[in-house]
Coordinates of N, CA and C in Angstrom, one line a residue:
M3 N -12.9 -21.3 1.1 CA -11.8 -20.6 0.5 C -11.6 -21.2 -0.9
S4 N -11.3 -20.3 -1.8 CA -11.2 -20.6 -3.2 C -9.9 -21.3 -3.5
Q5 N -9.9 -22.1 -4.5 CA -8.6 -22.8 -4.9 C -7.6 -21.8 -5.4
L6 N -8.0 -20.6 -5.8 CA -7.1 -19.6 -6.3 C -6.4 -18.9 -5.2
T7 N -6.9 -19.0 -4.0 CA -6.4 -18.2 -2.8 C -4.9 -18.4 -2.6
P8 N -4.4 -19.6 -2.6 CA -2.9 -19.8 -2.3 C -2.1 -19.1 -3.4
A9 N -2.5 -19.3 -4.7 CA -1.7 -18.7 -5.8 C -1.8 -17.2 -5.8
V10 N -2.9 -16.6 -5.5 CA -3.1 -15.2 -5.5 C -2.3 -14.6 -4.3
T11 N -2.4 -15.3 -3.1 CA -1.6 -14.9 -2.0 C -0.1 -14.9 -2.2
L12 N 0.4 -15.9 -2.9 CA 1.8 -16.0 -3.2 C 2.2 -14.9 -4.1
A13 N 1.4 -14.6 -5.2 CA 1.7 -13.6 -6.1 C 1.7 -12.2 -5.4
L14 N 0.7 -11.9 -4.6 CA 0.6 -10.6 -3.9 C 1.7 -10.5 -2.9
S15 N 2.1 -11.6 -2.3 CA 3.2 -11.6 -1.3 C 4.5 -11.2 -2.0
Y16 N 4.8 -11.8 -3.2 CA 6.0 -11.4 -3.9 C 6.0 -10.0 -4.4
L17 N 4.8 -9.5 -4.8 CA 4.7 -8.1 -5.2 C 5.0 -7.2 -4.0
T18 N 4.5 -7.6 -2.8 CA 4.7 -6.9 -1.6 C 6.2 -6.9 -1.3
L19 N 6.9 -8.0 -1.4 CA 8.3 -8.1 -1.2 C 9.1 -7.2 -2.1
L20 N 8.7 -7.2 -3.4 CA 9.3 -6.3 -4.3 C 9.1 -4.8 -4.0
G21 N 7.9 -4.5 -3.5 CA 7.6 -3.2 -3.1 C 8.4 -2.8 -1.9
D22 N 8.5 -3.7 -0.9 CA 9.3 -3.4 0.3 C 10.8 -3.2 -0.1
I23 N 11.3 -4.0 -1.0 CA 12.7 -3.8 -1.5 C 12.8 -2.4 -2.1
F24 N 11.9 -2.0 -2.9 CA 11.9 -0.7 -3.5 C 11.9 0.4 -2.5
I25 N 11.0 0.2 -1.5 CA 10.9 1.2 -0.4 C 12.3 1.4 0.3
I26 N 12.9 0.2 0.6 CA 14.2 0.3 1.3 C 15.2 1.0 0.5
L27 N 15.3 0.6 -0.8 CA 16.2 1.2 -1.7 C 16.0 2.7 -1.8
W28 N 14.7 3.1 -1.9 CA 14.4 4.5 -2.0 C 14.8 5.3 -0.7
L29 N 14.6 4.6 0.5 CA 15.0 5.3 1.7 C 16.6 5.4 1.8
V30 N 17.3 4.3 1.4 CA 18.7 4.4 1.3 C 19.2 5.5 0.4
W31 N 18.6 5.6 -0.7 CA 18.9 6.7 -1.7 C 18.6 8.0 -1.0
L32 N 17.5 8.2 -0.4 CA 17.1 9.4 0.2 C 18.0 9.9 1.3
I33 N 18.5 8.9 2.1 CA 19.4 9.2 3.2 C 20.8 9.5 2.7
G34 N 21.2 8.7 1.7 CA 22.6 8.9 1.3 C 22.8 9.3 -0.1
R35 N 21.9 10.1 -0.6 CA 22.0 10.5 -2.1 C 23.2 11.3 -2.4
R36 N 23.9 11.9 -1.5 CA 25.1 12.7 -1.8 C 26.2 11.8 -2.3
G37 N 26.2 10.5 -1.9 CA 27.3 9.6 -2.3 C 27.1 9.0 -3.6
F38 N 25.9 9.1 -4.2 CA 25.6 8.5 -5.5 C 25.9 9.4 -6.7
S39 N 26.1 8.9 -7.8 CA 26.3 9.7 -9.0 C 25.0 10.4 -9.3
S40 N 25.0 11.7 -9.3 CA 23.8 12.5 -9.4 C 23.2 12.3 -10.8
G41 N 24.0 12.1 -11.8 CA 23.5 11.9 -13.2 C 22.6 10.7 -13.3
N42 N 23.0 9.6 -12.8 CA 22.2 8.4 -12.8 C 21.0 8.5 -12.0
I43 N 21.2 9.1 -10.8 CA 20.0 9.2 -9.9 C 19.0 10.1 -10.5
N44 N 19.4 11.2 -11.1 CA 18.5 12.2 -11.7 C 17.7 11.5 -12.8
R45 N 18.4 10.7 -13.7 CA 17.7 10.1 -14.8 C 16.7 9.1 -14.2
G46 N 17.0 8.4 -13.2 CA 16.1 7.4 -12.6 C 14.9 8.2 -12.0
L47 N 15.2 9.2 -11.3 CA 14.2 10.0 -10.6 C 13.3 10.7 -11.6
N48 N 13.8 11.2 -12.7 CA 13.0 11.9 -13.7 C 12.1 10.9 -14.4
F49 N 12.6 9.6 -14.6 CA 11.7 8.6 -15.2 C 10.6 8.3 -14.2
F50 N 10.9 8.1 -13.0 CA 9.9 7.8 -12.0 C 8.9 9.0 -11.8
S51 N 9.4 10.2 -11.9 CA 8.5 11.4 -11.7 C 7.5 11.4 -12.9
R52 N 8.0 11.1 -14.1 CA 7.1 11.1 -15.2 C 6.0 9.9 -15.1
Q53 N 6.4 8.9 -14.4 CA 5.5 7.7 -14.4 C 4.8 7.6 -13.0
G54 N 4.9 8.6 -12.1 CA 4.4 8.5 -10.8 C 2.9 8.3 -10.7
I55 N 2.2 9.0 -11.6 CA 0.7 8.8 -11.6 C 0.3 7.4 -12.0
K56 N 0.9 6.9 -13.0 CA 0.6 5.5 -13.4 C 1.0 4.5 -12.4
F57 N 2.2 4.7 -11.8 CA 2.7 3.9 -10.7 C 1.7 3.8 -9.5
A58 N 1.3 5.0 -9.1 CA 0.3 5.1 -7.9 C -1.0 4.5 -8.3
F59 N -1.5 4.7 -9.5 CA -2.8 4.1 -9.9 C -2.7 2.6 -9.9
I60 N -1.6 2.0 -10.5 CA -1.5 0.6 -10.6 C -1.4 0.0 -9.2
I61 N -0.6 0.6 -8.3 CA -0.5 0.1 -6.9 C -1.9 0.1 -6.2
A62 N -2.6 1.3 -6.3 CA -4.0 1.4 -5.7 C -4.9 0.3 -6.3
L63 N -4.9 0.1 -7.6 CA -5.7 -0.8 -8.3 C -5.4 -2.3 -7.8
I64 N -4.2 -2.6 -7.7 CA -3.8 -4.0 -7.3 C -4.2 -4.2 -5.8
A65 N -4.0 -3.1 -5.0 CA -4.4 -3.2 -3.6 C -5.9 -3.4 -3.4
T66 N -6.7 -2.6 -4.2 CA -8.1 -2.7 -4.1 C -8.6 -4.0 -4.6
L67 N -8.1 -4.5 -5.8 CA -8.6 -5.8 -6.3 C -8.2 -6.9 -5.4
G68 N -7.0 -6.8 -4.8 CA -6.5 -7.8 -3.8 C -7.5 -7.9 -2.6
S69 N -7.8 -6.7 -2.1 CA -8.7 -6.6 -0.9 C -10.1 -7.2 -1.3
L70 N -10.6 -6.9 -2.4 CA -11.9 -7.5 -2.8 C -11.8 -9.0 -3.1
F71 N -10.7 -9.4 -3.6 CA -10.5 -10.9 -3.8 C -10.5 -11.6 -2.4
Y72 N -9.8 -11.1 -1.5 CA -9.8 -11.7 -0.2 C -11.1 -11.8 0.5
S73 N -11.9 -10.7 0.4 CA -13.2 -10.7 1.1 C -14.3 -11.4 0.2
E74 N -14.3 -11.3 -1.1 CA -15.4 -11.8 -1.9 C -15.1 -13.2 -2.5
V75 N -13.9 -13.5 -2.8 CA -13.6 -14.8 -3.4 C -13.0 -15.8 -2.3
A76 N -12.0 -15.3 -1.6 CA -11.4 -16.2 -0.6 C -12.3 -16.4 0.7
G77 N -13.2 -15.4 0.9 CA -14.1 -15.5 2.0 C -13.5 -15.1 3.3
F78 N -12.4 -14.3 3.3 CA -11.8 -13.7 4.5 C -12.7 -12.5 4.9
A79 N -13.3 -12.6 6.1 CA -14.1 -11.5 6.6 C -13.2 -10.3 7.0
P80 N -13.4 -9.1 6.5 CA -12.5 -8.0 6.9 C -12.9 -7.5 8.3
C81 N -11.8 -7.2 9.1 CA -12.1 -6.7 10.5 C -12.3 -5.2 10.4
T82 N -12.5 -4.6 11.5 CA -12.8 -3.2 11.6 C -11.7 -2.4 11.0
L83 N -10.4 -2.7 11.4 CA -9.3 -1.9 10.9 C -9.1 -2.1 9.4
C84 N -9.4 -3.3 8.9 CA -9.4 -3.6 7.4 C -10.4 -2.6 6.7
W85 N -11.6 -2.5 7.3 CA -12.5 -1.6 6.7 C -12.0 -0.1 6.7
Y86 N -11.4 0.3 7.8 CA -10.9 1.7 7.8 C -9.8 1.8 6.7
Q87 N -8.9 0.8 6.5 CA -7.9 0.9 5.5 C -8.5 0.9 4.1
R88 N -9.6 0.2 3.9 CA -10.3 0.2 2.6 C -10.9 1.6 2.4
I89 N -11.4 2.3 3.4 CA -11.9 3.7 3.2 C -10.8 4.6 2.6
F90 N -9.6 4.4 3.0 CA -8.5 5.2 2.5 C -7.8 4.7 1.3
M91 N -8.0 3.4 0.9 CA -7.4 2.9 -0.3 C -8.4 2.9 -1.5
Y92 N -9.6 2.6 -1.4 CA -10.5 2.5 -2.5 C -10.6 3.8 -3.3
P93 N -10.7 5.0 -2.7 CA -10.8 6.2 -3.4 C -9.5 6.5 -4.2
Q94 N -8.4 5.9 -3.8 CA -7.1 6.1 -4.5 C -7.2 5.7 -6.0
V95 N -7.9 4.6 -6.2 CA -8.0 4.2 -7.6 C -8.7 5.3 -8.5
L96 N -9.8 5.8 -7.9 CA -10.5 6.9 -8.7 C -9.7 8.1 -8.8
L97 N -9.0 8.5 -7.7 CA -8.2 9.8 -7.7 C -7.1 9.6 -8.7
W98 N -6.3 8.5 -8.6 CA -5.2 8.4 -9.5 C -5.6 8.1 -11.0
G99 N -6.8 7.4 -11.1 CA -7.3 7.2 -12.5 C -7.7 8.5 -13.1
I100 N -8.3 9.4 -12.4 CA -8.6 10.7 -12.9 C -7.4 11.5 -13.2
A101 N -6.4 11.4 -12.3 CA -5.1 12.1 -12.5 C -4.4 11.7 -13.8
W102 N -4.5 10.4 -14.0 CA -3.8 9.8 -15.2 C -4.6 10.3 -16.5
W103 N -5.9 10.2 -16.4 CA -6.7 10.6 -17.6 C -6.6 12.0 -17.9
K104 N -6.7 12.9 -16.9 CA -6.7 14.3 -17.1 C -5.3 14.9 -17.0
Q105 N -4.3 14.1 -16.7 CA -2.9 14.6 -16.5 C -2.9 15.7 -15.4
E106 N -3.6 15.5 -14.4 CA -3.8 16.4 -13.3 C -2.9 16.0 -12.1
K107 N -1.9 16.8 -11.9 CA -0.9 16.5 -10.9 C -1.2 17.0 -9.5
H108 N -2.2 17.9 -9.4 CA -2.6 18.4 -8.1 C -3.3 17.4 -7.2
I109 N -3.9 16.4 -7.9 CA -4.6 15.3 -7.1 C -3.6 14.6 -6.2
A110 N -2.3 14.7 -6.5 CA -1.3 14.0 -5.6 C -1.4 14.5 -4.1
D111 N -1.7 15.8 -3.9 CA -1.8 16.3 -2.6 C -2.9 15.6 -1.8
Y112 N -4.1 15.4 -2.4 CA -5.2 14.7 -1.7 C -4.9 13.2 -1.5
A113 N -4.3 12.6 -2.5 CA -4.1 11.2 -2.5 C -3.0 10.9 -1.4
I114 N -2.0 11.7 -1.3 CA -0.9 11.5 -0.3 C -1.5 11.6 1.1
S115 N -2.4 12.6 1.3 CA -3.1 12.7 2.6 C -3.9 11.5 3.0
L116 N -4.6 10.9 2.0 CA -5.4 9.7 2.3 C -4.4 8.5 2.6
A117 N -3.3 8.5 1.8 CA -2.4 7.4 2.0 C -1.7 7.4 3.4
F118 N -1.4 8.6 3.8 CA -0.8 8.8 5.2 C -1.7 8.2 6.3
V119 N -2.9 8.6 6.2 CA -3.9 8.1 7.2 C -4.1 6.6 7.1
G120 N -4.3 6.1 5.9 CA -4.4 4.7 5.7 C -3.2 3.9 6.1
G121 N -2.0 4.5 5.8 CA -0.8 3.8 6.2 C -0.6 3.8 7.7
A122 N -1.0 4.8 8.4 CA -0.9 4.8 9.8 C -1.8 3.7 10.4
I123 N -3.0 3.6 9.9 CA -3.9 2.5 10.3 C -3.3 1.1 10.0
A124 N -2.8 1.0 8.8 CA -2.2 -0.3 8.4 C -1.0 -0.7 9.3
A125 N -0.2 0.3 9.7 CA 1.0 0.1 10.6 C 0.5 -0.4 11.9
Y126 N -0.5 0.4 12.5 CA -1.1 0.0 13.8 C -1.7 -1.4 13.7
H127 N -2.4 -1.7 12.6 CA -3.0 -3.1 12.5 C -1.9 -4.2 12.4
Y128 N -0.9 -3.9 11.7 CA 0.2 -4.9 11.6 C 0.9 -5.1 13.0
L129 N 1.1 -4.0 13.7 CA 1.7 -4.2 15.0 C 0.8 -4.9 16.0
L130 N -0.5 -4.6 15.9 CA -1.5 -5.2 16.7 C -1.5 -6.7 16.5
A131 N -1.4 -7.1 15.2 CA -1.4 -8.5 14.9 C -0.2 -9.3 15.4
L132 N 0.9 -8.5 15.5 CA 2.2 -9.1 16.0 C 2.1 -9.4 17.5
Q133 N 1.4 -8.5 18.2 CA 1.2 -8.6 19.7 C -0.3 -8.7 20.0
P134 N -0.9 -9.8 19.6 CA -2.4 -9.9 19.8 C -2.9 -9.8 21.2
T135 N -2.1 -10.2 22.2 CA -2.5 -10.1 23.6 C -2.5 -8.7 24.1
A136 N -1.9 -7.8 23.4 CA -1.7 -6.4 23.9 C -3.0 -5.6 23.7
A137 N -4.0 -6.1 23.0 CA -5.2 -5.3 22.7 C -6.4 -6.2 22.7
V138 N -7.5 -5.6 22.8 CA -8.8 -6.4 22.7 C -9.1 -6.6 21.2
A139 N -9.4 -7.8 20.8 CA -9.7 -8.1 19.5 C -11.0 -7.4 19.0
C140 N -11.1 -7.0 17.8 CA -12.3 -6.3 17.3 C -13.5 -7.2 17.4
A141 N -13.3 -8.5 17.3 CA -14.5 -9.4 17.3 C -15.2 -9.3 18.6
T142 N -14.6 -8.8 19.7 CA -15.3 -8.8 21.0 C -16.4 -7.8 21.0
V143 N -16.4 -6.8 20.1 CA -17.5 -5.9 20.0 C -18.7 -6.5 19.3
G144 N -18.5 -7.7 18.7 CA -19.7 -8.5 18.1 C -20.0 -8.3 16.7
Y145 N -19.3 -7.4 15.9 CA -19.8 -7.2 14.6 C -18.6 -7.3 13.5
S146 N -17.5 -7.9 13.9 CA -16.4 -7.9 13.0 C -15.5 -9.1 13.3
A147 N -14.7 -9.4 12.3 CA -13.6 -10.4 12.5 C -12.6 -9.8 13.4
S148 N -11.8 -10.6 14.0 CA -10.7 -10.1 14.9 C -9.6 -9.4 14.1
C149 N -9.3 -8.3 14.6 CA -8.2 -7.5 14.0 C -6.8 -8.2 14.3
T150 N -6.8 -9.1 15.2 CA -5.5 -9.8 15.5 C -5.3 -11.1 14.7
Q151 N -6.4 -11.4 13.9 CA -6.3 -12.7 13.2 C -5.5 -12.5 11.9
N152 N -4.5 -13.4 11.7 CA -3.7 -13.4 10.5 C -4.2 -14.6 9.6
F153 N -4.8 -14.3 8.5 CA -5.2 -15.4 7.6 C -4.1 -16.1 7.0
F154 N -2.9 -15.5 6.9 CA -1.7 -16.1 6.4 C -0.5 -15.3 6.8
L155 N 0.6 -15.9 6.8 CA 1.9 -15.3 7.0 C 2.9 -15.8 6.0
Q156 N 3.2 -15.0 5.0 CA 4.1 -15.4 3.9 C 5.4 -14.8 4.0
L157 N 6.4 -15.5 3.6 CA 7.8 -15.0 3.6 C 8.3 -14.5 5.0
G158 N 7.7 -15.0 6.0 CA 8.1 -14.7 7.4 C 7.5 -13.4 8.0
Y159 N 6.9 -12.5 7.1 CA 6.4 -11.2 7.7 C 5.2 -10.7 6.9
I160 N 4.8 -11.2 5.8 CA 3.8 -10.6 5.0 C 2.4 -11.1 5.4
T161 N 1.6 -10.2 5.8 CA 0.2 -10.4 6.2 C -0.6 -9.4 5.4
I162 N -1.9 -9.5 5.5 CA -2.8 -8.5 4.7 C -2.5 -7.1 5.2
P163 N -2.4 -6.8 6.5 CA -2.0 -5.4 6.9 C -0.7 -5.0 6.4
M164 N 0.3 -5.9 6.2 CA 1.6 -5.5 5.7 C 1.5 -5.2 4.2
M165 N 0.7 -6.0 3.5 CA 0.4 -5.7 2.1 C -0.2 -4.3 1.9
A166 N -1.1 -3.9 2.8 CA -1.8 -2.6 2.8 C -0.8 -1.5 3.1
L167 N 0.1 -1.7 4.1 CA 1.1 -0.7 4.5 C 2.0 -0.5 3.4
T168 N 2.5 -1.5 2.7 CA 3.4 -1.4 1.6 C 2.7 -0.6 0.5
A169 N 1.5 -0.9 0.2 CA 0.8 -0.2 -0.9 C 0.6 1.3 -0.6
F170 N 0.3 1.6 0.7 CA 0.1 3.0 1.1 C 1.5 3.7 1.0
I171 N 2.6 3.1 1.4 CA 3.9 3.8 1.3 C 4.3 4.0 -0.2
L172 N 4.0 3.0 -1.0 CA 4.4 3.1 -2.4 C 3.5 4.2 -3.1
I173 N 2.3 4.4 -2.7 CA 1.4 5.4 -3.2 C 2.0 6.8 -2.7
I174 N 2.4 6.9 -1.5 CA 3.0 8.1 -1.0 C 4.3 8.5 -1.8
I175 N 5.1 7.5 -2.1 CA 6.3 7.7 -2.9 C 5.9 8.2 -4.3
G176 N 5.0 7.5 -4.9 CA 4.5 7.9 -6.2 C 3.9 9.3 -6.2
G177 N 3.2 9.6 -5.2 CA 2.6 11.0 -5.1 C 3.7 12.0 -4.9
L178 N 4.7 11.7 -4.1 CA 5.8 12.7 -3.9 C 6.6 12.8 -5.2
A179 N 6.7 11.8 -6.0 CA 7.4 11.9 -7.3 C 6.6 12.8 -8.2
V180 N 5.3 12.7 -8.2 CA 4.4 13.6 -9.0 C 4.6 15.0 -8.5
K181 N 4.6 15.2 -7.2 CA 4.8 16.6 -6.7 C 6.1 17.2 -7.1
R182 N 7.2 16.3 -7.1 CA 8.5 16.8 -7.6 C 8.4 17.2 -9.0
K183 N 7.8 16.4 -9.9 CA 7.7 16.8 -11.3 C 6.9 18.0 -11.5
R184 N 5.8 18.2 -10.7 CA 5.0 19.4 -10.7 C 5.8 20.6 -10.4
A185 N 6.7 20.5 -9.4 CA 7.5 21.7 -9.0 C 8.5 22.1 -10.0
E186 N 8.9 21.2 -10.9 CA 9.9 21.6 -11.9 C 9.4 22.5 -12.9

């Protein structure tokens, strides 16, 4: 394990916490938006809609670089479910990068679809790691690290699958903001 691993893990954990706080605030706003001042909300939403492509690109880039750091630098072997999540995260960098470069908002439809599938896998993986006795570990098939193994637990709930789940949800929110702007 690299000497950088604890520092990178702490930084990514705090970014995940900030992302989770944002998700909760977004859900609270979504559920109760009638009670808020529509002028302030619309200004905030318009800003976010204009920046949705950049936001989703940065989230996907951080998630991809974090994933590569953990496997290539920290030496954490990815399990089967981690590989499936990577399949749905890595293309996001390219999709959102092209969307940013070309100002192409229709890419959001494809990226959101990828993020939903990746997010579902990440949620399952996180729940599996919480109840490791409820399922057979991936390592029993002989070619992967265990899907129930937690390399770390930060702030009482943050693991690699939670980081991925947060990233996928944030990408979905960014994509929905782009779609909202496109519809205007």
